[in-house]
mmCIF file of C-alpha atoms in Angstrom:
data_model
loop_
_atom_site.group_PDB
_atom_site.id
_atom_site.type_symbol
_atom_site.label_atom_id
_atom_site.label_comp_id
_atom_site.label_asym_id
_atom_site.label_seq_id
_atom_site.Cartn_x
_atom_site.Cartn_y
_atom_site.Cartn_z
ATOM 1 C CA PHE A 286 3.205 -9.267 9.165
ATOM 2 C CA ASN A 287 2.117 -12.770 8.361
ATOM 3 C CA ASP A 288 -0.877 -12.321 6.081
ATOM 4 C CA PRO A 289 -1.643 -14.567 3.101
ATOM 5 C CA TRP A 290 -1.082 -13.398 -0.451
ATOM 6 C CA HIS A 291 -4.295 -11.595 -1.435
ATOM 7 C CA PHE A 292 -6.023 -8.924 -3.483
ATOM 8 C CA HIS A 293 -9.161 -6.849 -2.936
ATOM 9 C CA PRO A 294 -11.185 -4.152 -4.705
ATOM 10 C CA GLU A 295 -10.032 -1.412 -2.315
ATOM 11 C CA VAL A 296 -7.016 0.812 -2.920
ATOM 12 C CA GLU A 297 -4.467 0.396 -0.124
ATOM 13 C CA ILE A 298 -1.913 2.863 1.239
ATOM 14 C CA LEU A 299 0.589 1.293 3.617
ATOM 15 C CA TYR A 300 2.991 3.271 5.809
ATOM 16 C CA ILE A 301 5.583 1.090 7.564
ATOM 17 C CA LYS A 302 6.260 2.562 11.002
ATOM 18 C CA GLU A 303 8.613 -0.186 12.218
ATOM 19 C CA GLY A 304 10.128 -3.363 10.889
ATOM 20 C CA PHE A 305 11.776 -4.980 7.915
ATOM 21 C CA GLY A 306 10.828 -7.741 5.520
ATOM 22 C CA THR A 307 9.818 -8.467 1.954
ATOM 23 C CA LYS A 308 6.876 -7.076 -0.002
ATOM 24 C CA PHE A 309 5.230 -8.772 -2.952
ATOM 25 C CA VAL A 310 3.216 -6.394 -5.166
ATOM 26 C CA GLY A 311 2.054 -7.721 -8.540
ATOM 27 C CA ASP A 312 5.209 -9.100 -10.139
ATOM 28 C CA ASN A 313 7.548 -7.171 -7.805
ATOM 29 C CA VAL A 314 9.445 -8.701 -4.893
ATOM 30 C CA SER A 315 11.515 -6.244 -2.859
ATOM 31 C CA PRO A 316 12.465 -5.400 0.722
ATOM 32 C CA PHE A 317 10.367 -3.102 2.912
ATOM 33 C CA PHE A 318 11.747 -0.850 5.627
ATOM 34 C CA PRO A 319 10.694 1.750 8.231
ATOM 35 C CA LYS A 320 9.139 4.939 6.821
ATOM 36 C CA GLU A 321 8.286 3.249 3.533
ATOM 37 C CA ILE A 322 5.024 4.348 1.920
ATOM 38 C CA VAL A 323 3.390 2.286 -0.818
ATOM 39 C CA ILE A 324 0.070 2.556 -2.616
ATOM 40 C CA VAL A 325 -1.440 -0.558 -4.191
ATOM 41 C CA GLY A 326 -4.334 -0.139 -6.615
ATOM 42 C CA SER A 327 -7.483 -2.211 -6.570
ATOM 43 C CA ASN A 328 -7.273 -5.951 -7.297
ATOM 44 C CA ILE A 329 -3.465 -6.042 -7.407
ATOM 45 C CA PRO A 330 -2.136 -9.126 -5.598
ATOM 46 C CA HIS A 331 0.103 -8.215 -2.682
ATOM 47 C CA VAL A 332 1.483 -9.218 0.696
ATOM 48 C CA TRP A 333 4.048 -7.900 3.170
ATOM 49 C CA SER A 334 6.053 -10.597 4.957
ATOM 50 C CA SER A 335 8.079 -9.704 8.061
ATOM 51 C CA SER A 336 11.686 -10.815 8.348
ATOM 52 C CA SER A 337 12.037 -13.887 10.560
ATOM 53 C CA GLU A 338 13.350 -11.915 13.548
ATOM 54 C CA TYR A 339 9.984 -10.130 13.694
ATOM 55 C CA LEU A 340 8.110 -13.426 13.713
ATOM 56 C CA PHE A 341 10.193 -15.492 16.125
ATOM 57 C CA GLU A 342 12.891 -13.533 17.976
ATOM 58 C CA LYS A 343 12.738 -11.265 21.037
ATOM 59 C CA ASN A 344 14.423 -7.905 21.504
ATOM 60 C CA SER A 345 16.939 -7.040 24.269
ATOM 61 C CA GLU A 346 14.079 -6.503 26.773
ATOM 62 C CA GLY A 347 12.706 -9.982 26.060
ATOM 63 C CA ASN A 348 9.663 -8.734 24.133
ATOM 64 C CA LYS A 349 8.645 -10.154 20.802
ATOM 65 C CA GLN A 350 9.603 -7.754 18.021
ATOM 66 C CA SER A 351 6.889 -6.642 15.670
ATOM 67 C CA CYS A 352 6.402 -4.722 12.484
ATOM 68 C CA LYS A 353 4.006 -1.806 12.784
ATOM 69 C CA ALA A 354 2.143 -0.016 10.033
ATOM 70 C CA ILE A 355 -0.778 2.226 9.265
ATOM 71 C CA CYS A 356 -2.982 0.778 6.548
ATOM 72 C CA ILE A 357 -5.557 2.914 4.740
ATOM 73 C CA GLN A 358 -8.065 1.189 2.469
ATOM 74 C CA PHE A 359 -10.763 2.838 0.404
ATOM 75 C CA ASN A 360 -12.902 2.199 -2.638
ATOM 76 C CA GLU A 361 -11.832 4.206 -5.713
ATOM 77 C CA LYS A 362 -15.357 5.578 -6.016
ATOM 78 C CA PHE A 363 -15.883 6.296 -2.303
ATOM 79 C CA LEU A 364 -16.882 9.887 -3.134
ATOM 80 C CA GLY A 365 -19.550 8.847 -5.644
ATOM 81 C CA GLU A 366 -19.770 9.116 -9.418
ATOM 82 C CA THR A 367 -20.730 12.805 -9.396
ATOM 83 C CA PHE A 368 -17.754 13.920 -7.306
ATOM 84 C CA ILE A 369 -15.167 11.846 -9.158
ATOM 85 C CA GLY A 370 -16.449 13.406 -12.387
ATOM 86 C CA ILE A 371 -15.567 16.984 -11.438
ATOM 87 C CA PRO A 372 -12.446 18.475 -13.088
ATOM 88 C CA GLU A 373 -10.743 19.121 -9.731
ATOM 89 C CA TYR A 374 -10.615 15.379 -9.091
ATOM 90 C CA ASN A 375 -9.178 14.398 -12.515
ATOM 91 C CA LYS A 376 -5.545 14.302 -11.384
ATOM 92 C CA ILE A 377 -6.358 12.029 -8.430
ATOM 93 C CA LYS A 378 -8.500 9.816 -10.678
ATOM 94 C CA ARG A 379 -5.598 9.415 -13.148
ATOM 95 C CA PHE A 380 -3.212 8.794 -10.259
ATOM 96 C CA LEU A 381 -5.397 5.991 -8.871
ATOM 97 C CA GLN A 382 -5.279 4.327 -12.299
ATOM 98 C CA GLU A 383 -1.468 4.544 -12.250
ATOM 99 C CA ALA A 384 -1.459 3.116 -8.698
ATOM 100 C CA LYS A 385 -2.739 -0.169 -10.135
ATOM 101 C CA ARG A 386 0.929 -0.941 -10.787
ATOM 102 C CA GLY A 387 1.830 -0.267 -7.164
ATOM 103 C CA MET A 388 3.974 2.746 -6.292
ATOM 104 C CA GLN A 389 6.642 3.302 -3.674
ATOM 105 C CA PHE A 390 7.239 6.921 -2.659
ATOM 106 C CA GLY A 391 10.721 8.405 -2.401
ATOM 107 C CA SER A 392 12.495 10.206 0.402
ATOM 108 C CA LYS A 393 11.732 13.723 -0.885
ATOM 109 C CA ILE A 394 7.961 13.387 -0.359
ATOM 110 C CA ARG A 395 7.918 10.716 2.349
ATOM 111 C CA GLU A 396 8.129 13.000 5.434
ATOM 112 C CA LYS A 397 5.296 15.204 4.182
ATOM 113 C CA LEU A 398 3.104 12.162 3.586
ATOM 114 C CA ILE A 399 3.960 10.658 6.983
ATOM 115 C CA LEU A 400 2.711 13.794 8.775
ATOM 116 C CA HIS A 401 -0.705 13.398 7.149
ATOM 117 C CA ILE A 402 -0.893 9.595 7.359
ATOM 118 C CA LYS A 403 -0.020 9.554 11.083
ATOM 119 C CA ASP A 404 -2.900 11.959 11.789
ATOM 120 C CA LEU A 405 -5.534 9.960 9.917
ATOM 121 C CA PRO A 406 -6.334 7.281 12.576
ATOM 122 C CA CYS A 407 -6.981 10.017 15.179
ATOM 123 C CA LEU A 408 -9.534 11.845 13.033
ATOM 124 C CA ASN A 409 -13.260 11.303 12.641
ATOM 125 C CA GLY A 410 -15.950 12.207 10.154
ATOM 126 C CA MET A 411 -15.243 14.966 7.689
ATOM 127 C CA GLY A 412 -11.747 15.555 9.117
ATOM 128 C CA LYS A 413 -10.738 12.005 8.146
ATOM 129 C CA LEU A 414 -12.159 12.426 4.643
ATOM 130 C CA ILE A 415 -10.391 15.762 4.119
ATOM 131 C CA GLU A 416 -7.088 14.332 5.345
ATOM 132 C CA LEU A 417 -7.380 11.366 2.938
ATOM 133 C CA LEU A 418 -8.001 13.802 0.076
ATOM 134 C CA LYS A 419 -4.907 15.786 1.136
ATOM 135 C CA ILE A 420 -2.829 12.588 1.075
ATOM 136 C CA LEU A 421 -4.142 11.675 -2.390
ATOM 137 C CA ASP A 422 -3.516 15.237 -3.607
ATOM 138 C CA ILE A 423 0.108 15.137 -2.401
ATOM 139 C CA MET A 424 0.637 11.704 -3.970
ATOM 140 C CA SER A 425 -0.932 12.723 -7.270
ATOM 141 C CA ASN A 426 1.235 15.859 -7.520
ATOM 142 C CA THR A 427 4.658 14.309 -6.932
ATOM 143 C CA LYS A 428 7.065 12.597 -9.291
ATOM 144 C CA ASP A 429 8.998 11.179 -6.323
ATOM 145 C CA TYR A 430 7.871 7.566 -6.694
ATOM 146 C CA LYS A 431 8.737 4.399 -8.530
ATOM 147 C CA TYR A 432 6.415 1.820 -9.993
ATOM 148 C CA LEU A 433 6.554 -1.608 -8.414
ATOM 149 C CA SER A 434 4.912 -3.771 -11.103
ATOM 150 C CA LEU A 435 5.120 -3.941 -14.836
ATOM 151 C CA PRO A 436 2.116 -2.609 -16.790
ATOM 152 C CA THR A 437 1.319 -6.141 -17.985
ATOM 153 C CA VAL A 438 0.153 -7.037 -14.461
ATOM 154 C CA LEU A 439 -2.790 -4.658 -14.980
ATOM 155 C CA ASN A 440 -4.153 -6.827 -17.751
ATOM 156 C CA SER A 441 -3.942 -10.086 -15.823
ATOM 157 C CA ALA A 442 -7.335 -11.224 -14.612
ATOM 158 C CA ILE A 443 -7.109 -13.180 -11.366
ATOM 159 C CA ASN A 444 -9.965 -15.340 -10.160
ATOM 160 C CA THR A 445 -10.541 -17.045 -6.817
ATOM 161 C CA SER A 446 -8.934 -20.340 -7.818
ATOM 162 C CA ASP A 447 -5.833 -18.463 -9.043
ATOM 163 C CA LYS A 448 -5.744 -16.630 -5.719
ATOM 164 C CA ASP A 449 -5.832 -19.885 -3.772
ATOM 165 C CA ARG A 450 -3.123 -21.485 -5.947
ATOM 166 C CA MET A 451 -0.897 -18.408 -5.655
ATOM 167 C CA ALA A 452 -1.397 -18.310 -1.885
ATOM 168 C CA THR A 453 -0.222 -21.946 -1.678
ATOM 169 C CA ILE A 454 2.836 -21.193 -3.830
ATOM 170 C CA TYR A 455 3.608 -18.071 -1.796
ATOM 171 C CA GLU A 456 3.371 -20.042 1.475
ATOM 172 C CA TYR A 457 5.715 -22.715 0.124
ATOM 173 C CA VAL A 458 8.308 -20.243 -1.190
ATOM 174 C CA ILE A 459 8.327 -17.888 1.803
ATOM 175 C CA LYS A 460 8.410 -20.563 4.507
#
C-alpha cells in the first residue's frame, strides 16, 4: 500500500489478506499484519503503509511482493433515514459511532468476520447488502476489539488545508 494520508465521509472496513506494514488511524500508529480487520469511522484520517520489502523487494520467485486487502466502504446512512431509525438497527448505529475512533478486531472474532468479508466481493445486489449487514451485526455484538484512537480525535475538525499539510508531513516522516 502506498496511498497518501487521507480521510473521507465513508466508513471503511479493511481486511488484510497478505502483507505487513504500519497503519496510521487518527492518533494511532501501529503495525498491521495478515488477517487483521479494522473499521475506521467516517472522516477519521488514516493510511496503511506497506513495509519496504513490499514496495521494493522481490520474493524467491523473482516477483514483486505485494500487500493484499479487501476494502469495504459505505456511507453511514446508506440504508436511508427511515431504516436507520428502526429499533433493530440501534446497536449497529451506536457501533458506527464508536467506530469513529477506529477499531481493530481480536483473534476470537476474526475468523468469523473473514468468512463473511471474503464472500462480499463475489456477491451482487441484495446478497451483498445482506452480507454487509451480517458483518456489521457481528462487529456490533462483539467485545473482541480494541480502540485505535483516543476519543479526543473525534472532536478534531480537519479541513482540506490541514489534510494537505498532514499528507506532506506523513510523506516526509514515512519516506
